[in-house]
Structure formats: structure tokens, C-alpha cells
Coordinates of C-alpha atoms and ligand atoms in Angstrom, one line a residue:
M1 CA 22.1 -12.3 -7.9
T2 CA 20.5 -15.4 -9.3
V3 CA 16.9 -14.9 -10.3
G4 CA 14.3 -17.5 -11.2
S5 CA 15.2 -19.5 -14.3
T6 CA 12.1 -18.4 -16.1
A7 CA 12.5 -16.2 -19.2
Q8 CA 11.8 -12.5 -19.4
G9 CA 8.1 -11.9 -19.3
V10 CA 6.9 -15.5 -18.7
A11 CA 7.7 -16.0 -15.1
E12 CA 5.4 -18.3 -13.2
R13 CA 1.8 -17.4 -14.3
R14 CA -1.5 -18.7 -13.1
E15 CA -4.7 -18.1 -15.2
P16 CA -6.7 -15.1 -14.1
V17 CA -10.3 -15.4 -13.0
Q18 CA -13.2 -13.0 -13.0
V19 CA -14.9 -12.6 -9.7
R20 CA -18.0 -10.8 -8.5
G21 CA -16.4 -9.2 -5.4
E22 CA -17.7 -7.0 -2.7
V23 CA -16.2 -3.9 -1.1
L24 CA -15.3 -4.8 2.5
A25 CA -13.8 -1.5 3.5
R26 CA -12.4 1.8 2.3
R27 CA -10.3 4.2 4.2
R28 CA -8.2 7.3 3.6
V29 CA -4.4 6.9 3.8
G30 CA -2.8 10.2 3.2
A31 CA -3.6 11.3 -0.3
Y32 CA -4.9 7.8 -1.2
H33 CA -7.8 5.5 -0.6
L34 CA -7.2 1.9 0.6
V35 CA -9.9 -0.3 -0.8
E36 CA -10.4 -3.9 0.4
I37 CA -12.4 -6.2 -1.8
T38 CA -13.5 -9.8 -1.5
A39 CA -11.8 -11.7 -4.3
G40 CA -11.8 -15.4 -3.7
G41 CA -9.7 -17.2 -6.3
I42 CA -7.7 -14.1 -7.1
A43 CA -6.0 -13.8 -3.7
E44 CA -5.0 -17.5 -3.9
R45 CA -3.4 -17.1 -7.3
F46 CA -1.7 -13.8 -6.7
R47 CA 2.1 -13.3 -6.8
P48 CA 3.8 -10.0 -5.9
G49 CA 3.9 -7.6 -8.9
Q50 CA 0.6 -8.7 -10.4
F51 CA -2.4 -6.4 -10.7
V52 CA -6.2 -6.6 -11.0
A53 CA -8.6 -4.9 -13.4
L54 CA -11.8 -3.5 -11.9
S55 CA -15.1 -2.6 -13.5
V56 CA -15.7 0.9 -12.3
G57 CA -18.8 3.2 -12.4
G58 CA -21.4 0.9 -10.9
P59 CA -24.0 -1.3 -12.5
V60 CA -25.2 1.3 -15.0
S61 CA -21.7 2.5 -15.8
E62 CA -20.8 4.4 -18.9
L63 CA -17.1 3.7 -18.1
L64 CA -16.6 0.8 -20.4
L65 CA -12.9 0.2 -19.8
R66 CA -11.7 -1.6 -16.7
R67 CA -9.1 0.2 -14.5
S68 CA -5.9 -1.5 -13.5
F69 CA -4.6 -1.5 -9.9
A70 CA -1.5 -3.1 -8.4
V71 CA -2.3 -5.4 -5.5
Y72 CA -1.1 -4.0 -2.2
R73 CA -2.1 -7.1 -0.1
A74 CA -3.7 -10.4 -1.0
T75 CA -5.1 -12.5 1.8
P76 CA -6.0 -15.9 0.5
V77 CA -7.8 -17.2 3.6
G78 CA -10.0 -15.5 6.1
A79 CA -13.5 -14.8 7.1
F80 CA -14.3 -13.8 3.5
S81 CA -12.3 -16.6 1.7
G82 CA -9.9 -14.3 0.0
T83 CA -9.5 -10.6 -0.2
V84 CA -7.3 -8.1 -2.0
Q85 CA -6.4 -4.5 -1.1
I86 CA -5.6 -1.8 -3.5
V87 CA -4.3 1.8 -3.0
V88 CA -6.1 4.3 -5.2
G89 CA -4.9 7.7 -6.1
V90 CA -7.6 9.8 -7.7
S91 CA -6.7 11.0 -11.2
G92 CA -9.8 10.7 -13.3
R93 CA -13.4 9.6 -13.3
G94 CA -12.8 5.9 -12.7
S95 CA -10.5 6.3 -9.7
E96 CA -12.7 9.1 -8.4
W97 CA -15.6 6.6 -8.4
L98 CA -13.5 4.0 -6.6
A99 CA -12.5 6.5 -4.0
G100 CA -16.2 6.8 -3.1
V101 CA -17.2 3.1 -2.9
R102 CA -18.9 1.9 0.3
P103 CA -18.8 -1.4 2.1
G104 CA -21.2 -3.9 0.7
E105 CA -21.1 -2.6 -2.9
P106 CA -20.4 -5.2 -5.6
L107 CA -17.3 -4.9 -7.6
D108 CA -16.4 -6.9 -10.6
I109 CA -12.7 -7.8 -10.6
V110 CA -10.4 -9.7 -12.9
G111 CA -7.0 -11.0 -11.8
P112 CA -4.4 -11.7 -11.0
L113 CA -3.0 -10.2 -14.2
G114 CA 0.5 -9.8 -15.6
T115 CA 3.8 -11.3 -14.6
P116 CA 5.1 -11.2 -11.1
F117 CA 8.5 -10.0 -9.9
R118 CA 11.1 -12.7 -10.2
L119 CA 12.7 -13.7 -6.9
P120 CA 16.3 -14.4 -6.2
T121 CA 17.1 -18.1 -5.7
T122 CA 19.8 -17.4 -3.1
P123 CA 19.6 -14.9 -0.1
T124 CA 20.3 -11.5 -1.6
A125 CA 20.3 -7.9 -0.3
C126 CA 17.4 -6.2 -2.1
L127 CA 16.5 -2.5 -2.2
L128 CA 12.9 -1.8 -3.0
V129 CA 12.2 1.6 -4.5
G130 CA 8.7 3.0 -4.6
G131 CA 7.2 6.2 -5.9
G132 CA 3.8 7.4 -4.7
Y133 CA 1.2 4.6 -4.7
G134 CA 3.9 2.6 -6.5
S135 CA 5.2 1.6 -3.0
A136 CA 2.1 -0.4 -2.3
P137 CA 2.9 -3.6 -4.4
L138 CA 6.4 -3.6 -2.9
F139 CA 5.2 -4.8 0.6
S140 CA 4.0 -8.2 -0.6
L141 CA 7.2 -8.5 -2.6
A142 CA 9.2 -7.7 0.6
E143 CA 7.4 -10.6 2.4
A144 CA 8.2 -13.0 -0.4
L145 CA 11.8 -11.9 -0.4
R146 CA 12.1 -12.2 3.4
A147 CA 10.7 -15.7 3.1
R148 CA 13.7 -16.5 0.9
E149 CA 16.0 -15.0 3.6
C150 CA 16.8 -11.9 1.6
R151 CA 17.7 -8.7 3.3
V152 CA 15.1 -6.1 2.4
D153 CA 15.5 -2.3 2.5
F154 CA 13.2 0.4 1.3
L155 CA 13.6 3.7 -0.5
I156 CA 10.3 5.4 -0.9
G157 CA 9.3 8.8 -2.1
A158 CA 6.7 11.1 -3.7
G159 CA 6.0 14.7 -4.6
S160 CA 5.0 15.6 -1.1
Q161 CA 4.4 14.0 2.4
E162 CA 0.8 13.0 1.9
R163 CA 1.7 11.1 -1.3
V164 CA 4.3 9.0 0.4
F165 CA 2.7 5.5 0.9
G166 CA 3.7 3.0 3.5
E167 CA 6.5 4.8 5.4
L168 CA 5.5 3.4 8.9
E169 CA 4.9 -0.1 7.5
A170 CA 8.3 0.0 5.9
K171 CA 9.9 1.1 9.1
R172 CA 8.2 -1.7 11.0
S173 CA 9.3 -4.4 8.6
A174 CA 12.4 -3.5 6.7
G175 CA 16.1 -3.2 7.6
A176 CA 16.8 0.4 6.5
V177 CA 14.1 2.8 5.2
A178 CA 14.9 6.1 3.4
V179 CA 12.2 8.6 2.5
C180 CA 12.4 11.5 0.2
T181 CA 10.0 14.1 -1.3
D182 CA 10.4 16.5 -4.1
D183 CA 9.4 19.4 -1.9
G184 CA 11.3 18.3 1.2
S185 CA 8.0 18.0 3.3
L186 CA 9.1 14.6 4.5
G187 CA 12.6 13.1 4.6
R188 CA 15.3 14.1 2.2
R189 CA 14.5 16.7 -0.5
G190 CA 14.7 15.3 -4.0
T191 CA 13.7 12.2 -6.0
V192 CA 14.3 8.5 -5.1
A193 CA 16.7 8.4 -8.1
D194 CA 18.7 11.2 -6.4
A195 CA 18.9 9.3 -3.2
L196 CA 19.6 5.9 -4.7
P197 CA 23.4 6.0 -4.9
D198 CA 23.6 6.7 -1.1
E199 CA 21.1 3.9 -0.4
I200 CA 22.8 1.4 -2.6
E201 CA 26.1 2.0 -0.8
R202 CA 24.5 2.2 2.7
T203 CA 22.5 -1.1 2.3
G204 CA 25.0 -3.0 0.2
A205 CA 22.1 -3.8 -2.2
A206 CA 22.8 -6.5 -4.8
A207 CA 19.4 -6.1 -6.6
V208 CA 16.9 -3.3 -7.1
Y209 CA 13.1 -3.6 -7.5
A210 CA 11.1 -0.5 -8.4
C211 CA 7.5 0.5 -9.0
G212 CA 6.3 4.0 -9.7
P213 CA 5.8 6.5 -12.5
M214 CA 7.6 5.7 -15.8
A215 CA 10.1 8.6 -15.5
M216 CA 11.1 7.4 -12.0
L217 CA 11.6 3.8 -13.2
R218 CA 13.8 5.0 -16.0
A219 CA 16.0 7.0 -13.7
V220 CA 16.1 4.4 -11.0
G221 CA 17.1 1.7 -13.4
A222 CA 19.9 3.9 -14.9
V223 CA 21.4 4.4 -11.4
A224 CA 21.2 0.7 -10.6
A225 CA 22.9 -0.1 -14.0
S226 CA 25.7 2.4 -13.1
Y227 CA 26.4 0.2 -10.1
G228 CA 26.1 -3.0 -12.2
L229 CA 23.0 -4.1 -10.3
P230 CA 20.0 -6.0 -11.8
C231 CA 16.8 -4.0 -11.6
Q232 CA 13.3 -5.1 -12.2
V233 CA 10.6 -2.5 -12.8
A234 CA 6.8 -2.7 -12.7
V235 CA 5.6 -0.3 -15.4
E236 CA 2.4 1.5 -15.6
E237 CA 1.3 2.0 -19.2
S238 CA -2.2 2.9 -20.3
M239 CA -4.2 -0.3 -20.3
A240 CA -7.5 -0.4 -22.0
C241 CA -8.3 -4.2 -21.7
G242 CA -5.6 -5.6 -19.3
I243 CA -5.8 -9.0 -20.9
G244 CA -3.7 -8.8 -24.0
V245 CA -6.3 -8.0 -26.6
C246 CA -6.2 -4.3 -27.5
M247 CA -2.4 -3.5 -27.8
T248 CA -2.8 -0.1 -26.1
C249 CA -0.1 -1.0 -23.6
V250 CA 2.8 -2.0 -25.8
L251 CA 6.4 -1.0 -25.1
P252 CA 9.5 -1.6 -27.2
V253 CA 11.3 -4.4 -25.3
I254 CA 14.4 -6.3 -26.3
G255 CA 14.0 -10.1 -26.1
D256 CA 16.5 -12.8 -25.2
D257 CA 17.4 -13.0 -28.9
G258 CA 18.3 -9.3 -29.0
V259 CA 15.3 -8.4 -31.2
T260 CA 13.0 -5.6 -30.2
R261 CA 9.3 -6.4 -30.1
M262 CA 6.4 -4.2 -29.3
T263 CA 5.5 -6.0 -26.1
R264 CA 2.2 -6.0 -24.2
S265 CA 2.9 -4.7 -20.7
C266 CA -0.4 -6.2 -19.4
V267 CA 0.5 -9.8 -20.2
D268 CA 4.2 -9.9 -20.8
G269 CA 4.7 -7.3 -18.0
P270 CA 4.1 -5.2 -16.0
V271 CA 7.4 -6.4 -14.6
F272 CA 10.4 -6.1 -16.9
E273 CA 14.1 -6.1 -16.5
H274 CA 15.0 -2.4 -16.7
D275 CA 17.7 -2.9 -19.3
R276 CA 15.3 -4.7 -21.7
V277 CA 13.0 -1.6 -22.1
R278 CA 14.0 0.9 -24.7
W279 CA 13.2 3.9 -22.6
D280 CA 14.2 6.4 -25.3
D281 CA 11.6 4.9 -27.7
V282 CA 8.7 4.4 -25.3
G283 CA 5.6 5.8 -27.0
T284 CA 7.0 5.0 -30.5
V285 CA 7.4 2.0 -32.7
P286 CA 11.2 1.9 -33.4
A287 CA 12.0 1.3 -37.1
D288 CA 14.0 -1.8 -36.1
A289 CA 11.2 -3.4 -34.0
L290 CA 10.0 -6.7 -35.3
G291 CA 7.1 -6.1 -37.7
A292 CA 7.5 -2.3 -37.8
T293 CA 6.5 -0.8 -41.2
P294 CA 9.4 1.0 -42.8
Ligands
LIG301 C1 -0.4 -2.2 -14.0 C2 -1.0 -1.0 -13.5 C3 -1.1 -0.8 -12.1 C4 -1.7 0.4 -11.5 N1 -1.7 0.5 -10.2 C5 -2.3 1.6 -9.7 C6 -2.4 1.7 -8.3 O1 -1.9 0.9 -7.5 N2 -3.0 2.8 -7.8 C7 -3.6 3.8 -8.6 O2 -4.1 4.8 -8.1 N3 -3.5 3.7 -9.9 C8 -2.9 2.6 -10.5 N4 -2.8 2.5 -11.9 C9 -3.3 3.5 -12.7 C10 -4.8 3.4 -12.7 O3 -5.2 2.4 -13.6 C11 -5.3 4.7 -13.1 O4 -5.5 5.5 -11.9 C12 -6.6 4.7 -13.8 O5 -6.4 4.0 -15.1 C13 -7.1 6.0 -14.0 O6 -8.4 5.9 -14.3 P1 -9.4 7.0 -14.2 O7 -10.7 6.5 -14.7 O8 -9.4 7.7 -12.9 O9 -8.9 8.1 -15.3 P2 -9.4 8.3 -16.7 O10 -8.4 9.3 -17.3 O11 -10.8 8.7 -16.7 O12 -9.4 7.0 -17.4 C14 -8.2 6.4 -17.8 C15 -8.6 5.1 -18.6 O13 -8.4 5.3 -19.9 C16 -7.5 4.3 -20.4 N5 -6.7 4.9 -21.4 C17 -5.9 5.9 -21.2 N6 -5.2 6.2 -22.4 C18 -5.7 5.3 -23.3 C19 -5.5 5.1 -24.7 N7 -4.6 5.8 -25.4 N8 -6.2 4.1 -25.3 C20 -7.1 3.4 -24.6 N9 -7.3 3.6 -23.3 C21 -6.7 4.5 -22.7 C22 -6.7 3.9 -19.2 O14 -6.1 2.7 -19.4 C23 -7.7 3.9 -18.1 O15 -8.5 2.8 -18.2 C24 -2.2 1.4 -12.4 C25 -2.2 1.2 -13.8 C26 -1.6 0.0 -14.3 C27 -1.5 -0.1 -15.8
LIG302 S1 -4.1 -3.5 -22.2 FE1 -5.0 -4.4 -23.9 S2 -3.3 -5.5 -24.8 FE2 -2.5 -4.7 -22.9

């Protein structure tokens, strides 16, 4: 596969904007909440793989840090001059608050943030692998790939049926769709990494794209590598600022020059080539990383 000529981590980027948005709708989808927000300026700049950072907690919030969410859909034109949709899984106070927003509520939103997925420059068979709400950003990627005449197949999974996101949409739009759950409540029992060898062979994939929990990304990339396939992953590290200032989101990533740098996943990611991330060392500063203190 030939991917865009841009270097790792600096694929086509447009400056983010801060927008005073408004909640248009919220509805339950399985275990998740799909929230649609007016976001003129953000929707127009968005590229698949990027994310937004939301101010949560309301106008008198004690929750100082913004929360990051991958963009599921961005609609640049429409009655509300640009909207984005996000898929929220409740895990703590911020996401719990978001799961309770009502239409008409204001929502401060910054985006689009981070680097997008790089797209093939020639028609390529692509397998999109999503875990839990990590499937959400793969649908806009699928559209961009199809616009380049790429074949798109999906492999999606989660712990259980209600945490699988987008099964029907994938079935409506993709070539082949495989579903798996850890507990066997939907599709094949097991993880997406377990199912990946069969799906690579069945679909003839020449490239893999993945989004989901870090352990899943690591395992999926390892399988793709064993087939000699390029694999881009959208990582989800803790992000306190989302705009490159605080360094909470750093990962050890190998650059084009072979040197490991502690790389900010909010501005130089969240999309990385799988084989550039030093998965064994995530959460540490390896001694050979540039600038590491001995
Ligand atoms: C790029 C990206 C995309 C994401 N996409 C989605 C998505 O599509 N759907 C979804 O449900 N979730 C997504 N998440 C996760 C989402 O941001 C979390 O659900 C959310 O941060 C949890 O917030 P909370 O308030 O519910 O939890 P809480 O536990 O109350 O708060 C977590 C907050 O603390 C911050 N934090 C955690 N550890 C540290 C630390 N060591 N130092 C500083 N700050 C820290 C986090 O960044 C976060 O802002 C994404 C995260 C990232 C980074
Ligand atoms: S989240 Fe602050 S630098 Fe990345």
C-alpha cells in the first residue's frame, strides 16, 4: 500500500478552533450515548481520525480538564452550519455528565485535534478494526477510503453485545463485516485480535486501521505485522489538555531517524503507525529515548 507522502505524525493538519456549540440531540445506542453538537468551523476542518475536546460539567463546572472524544460523524453543511457527533461511553464524572446533556444546552468544544489517518494513494483493500466505542471514528474513515475506491471491510468487537458499536451501519456499508465479543453474546467469541488472521485472509486486506483500547491496538498491530501489513492505530492515552501543552499524553515513538522520542499523542497522534510505538515501554521513559535522564 502507498500511503500519503506526509511524514509520521504530521499528516495534513488544519488549525483547530474553539466553538461555543449547542447540543442538538442525544440518544442511547446500546451501552453508549450518541451526542450531536453544533460545531461550525470544526466540522469543516475535520479529517477522519481526529478528535474534539469538550468542556464538561456545565457553566459552573469544577471539572477543569476538557475531555477528549473521537469524532464519529462530521457534517460540514446543514441547517445548523456544521455539526459533529460523538459516541460516549460512561466511565467517570465527565462522561457521566455528557451522557445527561439535553438539546439546547451550550457546549464549549475545541477541534479538530490531532493527526488524521493517512489514506492510501491507490485503491487498496482495507480492514478496519474497532473495539467498543473505538469503532465510531472508523465510519468516516471508511467513507474517505471508499471515495478513493478502496475496498473496505470491518472487524468490530467489544466485551459484550451492548458494547459493540455500529454493527448494522457496518453491514449496510462495508464489504464483509465480522463481529466478535469476549463473552460470545454477539458474533464469534473472543477478541478482534483472535479473529484478525481469518479476516485478513478472507478479505485479502492489504492495510489495517484500528481504534480501540491500547491493549487491543497492540495485539491487532502485532497480527497485522505477522502478515507484513501496514497498520495505523488511533491511540487513547490520558489527555489533560489535548493541545500539546501538558505532556500527560506522551508515548515512546520511534521517528523516521530511528530515534525514540517521548511523543505527544494529542498533537503528533492520536494516529500512529503501529510499528513506531514502543508498546513494551508505554507508560515509561525508556533510557534510550531522546532527552531521557540517565
Ligand atoms: C483521542 C481520544 C479519543 C477518545 N474518544 C472517546 C470516545 O469516542 N468515546 C468515549 O467514550 N471516550 C473517548 N475517549 C476517552 C474519554 O476522553 C474518557 O471517557 C474521558 O476522558 C473520561 O472522562 P471522565 O470525566 O468520565 O472520567 P474521569 O476519570 O473523571 O476523568 C478523566 C480525566 O482525567 C484526565 N486524566 C486521567 N489521568 C490523568 C493524568 N495522569 N494526568 C492528567 N490528567 C489525567 C483524563 O485525560 C480525563 O480528562 C477518548 C480519549 C482520547 C484521548
Ligand atoms: S494532552 Fe497535554 S500535551 Fe497532550
